[in-house]
Amino acid sequence: MVTIVDVAKHAGVAPSTVSYVLTGKRPISAQTSVRVRESIQSLGYHPHAGARALASSRTNVLALVLPLREGVQLPVVMRFVTSVVSTAREQDMDVLLMTAAQGADGLRRVAGGAGADGFLLMDVGLDDERVQVVRELDRPAVLIGHPAAAAGLTCVDLDFEAAGARCVEHLAGLGHRSIGFLGAPGVVYARNTGYAQRTLAGFSTAAMRRGVVSTALPAEPRYDSVHAVVRTLLRELPQMSALVVHNEAVLGWVVECLRAEGRRVPDDVTLMAICPDELAERMRLTCVRLPADVLGRCAVELLVAKLNGQKTPALTLLPPELSSRTGRAFPSGIPGKLIP
Amino acid sequence: MVTIVDVAKHAGVAPSTVSYVLTGKRPISAQTSVRVRESIQSLGYHPHAGARALASSRTNVLALVLPLREGVQLPVVMRFVTSVVSTAREQDMDVLLMTAAQGADGLRRVAGGAGADGFLLMDVGLDDERVQVVRELDRPAVLIGHPAAAAGLTCVDLDFEAAGARCVEHLAGLGHRSIGFLGAPGVVYARNTGYAQRTLAGFSTAAMRRGVVSTALPAEPRYDSVHAVVRTLLRELPQMSALVVHNEAVLGWVVECLRAEGRRVPDDVTLMAICPDELAERMRLTCVRLPADVLGRCAVELLVAKLNGQKTPALTLLPPELSSRTGRAFPSGIPGKLIP
DNA sequence: GTTCATATTCGAAGCGCTTCGATTCCCCTT
DNA sequence: AAGGGGAATCGAAGCGCTTCGAATATGAAC
């Protein structure tokens, strides 16, 4: 193995000088710097991560804790993960993968054993148990999603409440007076999942404010469930002229179910979704974007800022963006491949 | 931070004794062992990963390299990943996440910098560039999927050729004489992806051997593409009584497209798939299982064996398993949530 | 009581890197 | 010409752990 001492000898300098060239923590003359870099190149030197961590108490690793449980939207998770990995590399960090199943002990082990400098917790619920653990850990953490009380934490999330409201504003602006809402599976609401409840709250409040008639129902990821929900919506809202879908998995079925009930999209019912833009693009649907990649980048950057001792806001909410599309929706389509 | 010296003092022993209790590399008397463990507990000691790596030149980390590109089956990847993480933890290892995008330099950096003890490369193609890199790296690696020449490597894969053949055997056994094959998107075949080509080869060879008429076509993940492929298949094979689908993303559409062409499933056409069992279960379809979790476990165990200096077979092929289901298929259904 | 194997445990030397006073060198000022 | 002030570099200590030869304790054997 090539060590920093080998490089130092090869370049005719002290090991500490090589270290300073690499870290930039002290000024090194341009010529020395060049010479050292050449030695590094020609010897194929790579600093030993463990030794570095030991000496500097910085691992340059961030731990990403994924929730791999029922109801997670795989395409969203994957976009998020790739975004996290590539942003982390830009900051010269690596990513340690953990699952929520590893639990509090896992977090304590990694934090205590200097396995990572900080944590990224995905899909945090309203009353998430992990929040308590994070608070007592001495490592910085960034949460994606946010609990009811975000004080003292650092959370990033799409402003789902605004997203729900945005849908109503958009549709009301087009003249719709009776709007349905087809939401996530029941279990997601029962689990006290922040994003689902907030979206619904934003939707309902905005509907009330605009004097729009509305009804909201959860839908399971089965064709018959979706069909039943659509039928119920049409019964409750006979004048329903628009439908907001906040459930990626069943988006493709909704068009068919509406059609099966004699409503054409968009002629009879205007459909819009809260989902990743690629999915909406494929379905040719207007949507409020679910910006997983922006969230990932944002989360890593906040974590790095915290690692550098900067103060970060307790809650960063990304404003919802509307992505407009006109024309005829596809008859169906849940893409299984969202990663380009 | 609690160090091994603190634990040693608390337990009234030498630091080395604590180390031996933890690693089991030398015999320690039962009573001493108990006393040390109690001290570890009460002090909340976690060994410093970097220090350990430095002293022992073992990181207890495995690097998982994921291909996050077009055409990957997200649910399969996710099941694989969770399986890898949990199996790794059983072996007291952590998982470093890398993407194929980090390329050869990324591998060299992590290997050279002692960031991981070994590598797990997922979705290896027939003529994968990464194979060369792995060969010149001094760290052990396990490949999921296998290149044309596996000599000198350690590969794990489902026996896709046997899987393709198995479908034909099953259907021919039921009396079918004319069988269609609806495959992955064209780009997957063009990319020289091993599993797709092998499945097709196994299918075709078996069809020939059994004297079954067959036609195979790729399908893009769009409804209209699937519809077109189904129409073409029915034109080429007017007597087609069975269809094998090796394309998770469009499985849900196939039933509808067949119906749109006047064929009922399973009355007129027997449908079967090569896909994860959960998906087939949801669709109520017979399938040859895609055992992502078994692959993940197997890959980690092989890697650990290599790390311990054991010899491993160049190629481990999992035999395909048939999962039989009878009855009526669902009219549609691409589940967005495969993680239970 | 002494000796010798056996079973445990100790102690010190590093692993490769960062860090921080100390040192050198050079140029500018008085 | 002597002194002072920076800029660049050096040298050594130490991060927390493993490892290996050495030391100690415990019994058994004589």
Short mmCIF file of C-alpha atoms in Angstrom, two decimals, chain B residues 35-190:
data_model
loop_
_atom_site.label_atom_id
_atom_site.label_comp_id
_atom_site.label_asym_id
_atom_site.label_seq_id
_atom_site.Cartn_x
_atom_site.Cartn_y
_atom_site.Cartn_z
CA ARG B 35 -16.91 -8.44 33.39
CA VAL B 36 -15.66 -6.78 30.23
CA ARG B 37 -19.02 -7.10 28.54
CA GLU B 38 -20.70 -5.51 31.50
CA SER B 39 -18.31 -2.60 31.35
CA ILE B 40 -18.96 -2.23 27.64
CA GLN B 41 -22.67 -2.14 28.30
CA SER B 42 -22.61 0.30 31.16
CA LEU B 43 -20.21 2.67 29.42
CA GLY B 44 -22.00 2.38 26.08
CA TYR B 45 -18.80 1.58 24.25
CA HIS B 46 -18.68 1.30 20.45
CA PRO B 47 -15.35 0.48 18.81
CA HIS B 48 -14.11 3.22 16.51
CA ALA B 49 -14.52 1.89 12.99
CA GLY B 50 -11.61 3.87 11.58
CA ALA B 51 -9.19 2.86 14.29
CA ARG B 52 -10.19 -0.72 13.84
CA ALA B 53 -9.72 -0.51 10.09
CA LEU B 54 -6.34 1.10 10.53
CA ALA B 55 -5.04 -1.47 12.96
CA SER B 56 -6.52 -4.57 11.40
CA SER B 57 -6.75 -3.56 7.73
CA ARG B 58 -10.32 -4.77 7.71
CA THR B 59 -13.13 -2.27 7.36
CA ASN B 60 -16.11 -4.53 7.80
CA VAL B 61 -17.72 -2.64 4.99
CA LEU B 62 -18.82 -3.97 1.65
CA ALA B 63 -19.43 -1.70 -1.29
CA LEU B 64 -22.63 -2.25 -3.22
CA VAL B 65 -22.53 -0.90 -6.76
CA LEU B 66 -26.00 -0.35 -8.20
CA PRO B 67 -26.88 0.26 -11.82
CA LEU B 68 -29.48 2.99 -11.79
CA ARG B 69 -30.14 3.27 -15.44
CA GLU B 70 -32.95 2.82 -17.87
CA GLY B 71 -34.57 -0.55 -17.86
CA VAL B 72 -33.70 -1.65 -14.35
CA GLN B 73 -36.56 -3.19 -12.45
CA LEU B 74 -36.89 -1.05 -9.38
CA PRO B 75 -38.80 -3.52 -7.23
CA VAL B 76 -36.21 -6.18 -7.94
CA VAL B 77 -33.36 -3.83 -7.14
CA MET B 78 -34.98 -2.78 -3.89
CA ARG B 79 -35.62 -6.31 -2.70
CA PHE B 80 -32.05 -7.12 -3.57
CA VAL B 81 -30.73 -4.13 -1.68
CA THR B 82 -32.69 -4.85 1.48
CA SER B 83 -31.57 -8.42 1.36
CA VAL B 84 -27.96 -7.35 0.98
CA VAL B 85 -28.14 -4.90 3.85
CA SER B 86 -29.73 -7.31 6.28
CA THR B 87 -27.46 -10.20 5.34
CA ALA B 88 -24.45 -7.93 5.68
CA ARG B 89 -25.54 -6.93 9.16
CA GLU B 90 -25.81 -10.57 10.12
CA GLN B 91 -22.15 -10.84 9.21
CA ASP B 92 -21.39 -7.68 11.16
CA MET B 93 -20.75 -5.65 8.06
CA ASP B 94 -22.03 -2.33 6.82
CA VAL B 95 -22.90 -1.38 3.27
CA LEU B 96 -21.39 1.46 1.31
CA LEU B 97 -23.60 2.54 -1.54
CA MET B 98 -22.13 3.37 -4.91
CA THR B 99 -23.68 3.83 -8.31
CA ALA B 100 -22.34 2.51 -11.56
CA ALA B 101 -22.02 6.18 -12.57
CA GLN B 102 -19.07 6.53 -10.19
CA GLY B 103 -17.23 4.31 -12.60
CA ALA B 104 -13.84 2.67 -12.45
CA ASP B 105 -12.26 5.61 -10.63
CA GLY B 106 -14.79 5.29 -7.87
CA LEU B 107 -13.97 1.63 -7.43
CA ARG B 108 -10.27 2.34 -7.39
CA ARG B 109 -10.68 5.15 -4.89
CA VAL B 110 -12.70 3.04 -2.46
CA ALA B 111 -10.49 0.00 -2.86
CA GLY B 112 -7.25 1.95 -2.62
CA GLY B 113 -8.41 4.05 0.29
CA ALA B 114 -9.54 1.04 2.30
CA GLY B 115 -13.13 2.21 2.19
CA ALA B 116 -14.45 -1.30 1.78
CA ASP B 117 -13.22 -4.87 2.04
CA GLY B 118 -15.00 -6.08 -1.05
CA PHE B 119 -17.45 -5.26 -3.80
CA LEU B 120 -20.87 -6.38 -4.92
CA LEU B 121 -21.60 -5.42 -8.51
CA MET B 122 -25.20 -5.68 -9.58
CA ASP B 123 -26.61 -6.21 -13.03
CA VAL B 124 -23.45 -7.23 -14.83
CA GLY B 125 -23.80 -7.46 -18.60
CA LEU B 126 -22.36 -9.93 -21.07
CA ASP B 127 -19.40 -7.73 -21.93
CA ASP B 128 -19.32 -5.49 -18.92
CA GLU B 129 -16.50 -2.97 -18.72
CA ARG B 130 -16.48 -3.20 -14.94
CA VAL B 131 -15.27 -6.78 -15.10
CA GLN B 132 -11.87 -5.63 -16.24
CA VAL B 133 -11.64 -3.13 -13.40
CA VAL B 134 -12.64 -5.72 -10.84
CA ARG B 135 -9.98 -8.06 -12.10
CA GLU B 136 -7.20 -5.53 -11.58
CA LEU B 137 -8.50 -4.51 -8.16
CA ASP B 138 -6.93 -6.39 -5.29
CA ARG B 139 -10.22 -6.66 -3.42
CA PRO B 140 -12.61 -9.57 -3.71
CA ALA B 141 -15.81 -8.98 -5.60
CA VAL B 142 -19.01 -10.80 -6.36
CA LEU B 143 -20.98 -10.07 -9.49
CA ILE B 144 -24.73 -10.39 -9.80
CA GLY B 145 -25.36 -11.44 -13.33
CA HIS B 146 -22.45 -12.81 -15.31
CA PRO B 147 -20.33 -11.85 -18.28
CA ALA B 148 -19.72 -14.20 -21.16
CA ALA B 149 -16.50 -15.46 -19.58
CA ALA B 150 -16.83 -15.93 -15.85
CA ALA B 151 -13.48 -17.64 -15.31
CA GLY B 152 -11.57 -16.20 -12.38
CA LEU B 153 -14.60 -14.29 -11.09
CA THR B 154 -17.34 -15.03 -8.62
CA CYS B 155 -20.79 -14.61 -10.14
CA VAL B 156 -24.28 -15.28 -8.88
CA ASP B 157 -27.32 -15.33 -11.08
CA LEU B 158 -30.64 -16.90 -11.67
CA ASP B 159 -30.31 -19.55 -14.36
CA PHE B 160 -32.28 -17.49 -16.84
CA GLU B 161 -31.72 -19.92 -19.65
CA ALA B 162 -33.28 -22.67 -17.57
CA ALA B 163 -36.02 -20.22 -16.59
CA GLY B 164 -36.93 -19.59 -20.20
CA ALA B 165 -36.89 -23.30 -20.89
CA ARG B 166 -38.91 -24.00 -17.80
CA CYS B 167 -41.76 -21.86 -19.10
CA VAL B 168 -41.90 -23.81 -22.30
CA GLU B 169 -41.76 -27.15 -20.49
CA HIS B 170 -44.58 -26.09 -18.23
CA LEU B 171 -46.79 -24.87 -21.02
CA ALA B 172 -45.98 -27.71 -23.39
CA GLY B 173 -46.81 -30.07 -20.56
CA LEU B 174 -50.25 -28.47 -20.43
CA GLY B 175 -50.67 -29.20 -24.12
CA HIS B 176 -49.87 -25.83 -25.65
CA ARG B 177 -48.36 -26.04 -29.14
CA SER B 178 -48.10 -22.36 -30.04
CA ILE B 179 -46.47 -20.00 -27.52
CA GLY B 180 -45.62 -16.30 -27.68
CA PHE B 181 -42.86 -14.50 -25.81
CA LEU B 182 -43.11 -10.86 -24.84
CA GLY B 183 -39.73 -9.60 -23.70
CA ALA B 184 -37.93 -6.62 -22.25
CA PRO B 185 -37.59 -3.28 -24.10
CA GLY B 186 -35.41 -3.35 -27.18
CA VAL B 187 -32.71 -1.30 -25.52
CA VAL B 188 -32.16 -4.06 -22.99
CA TYR B 189 -31.35 -6.57 -25.71
CA ALA B 190 -29.29 -4.05 -27.64
#
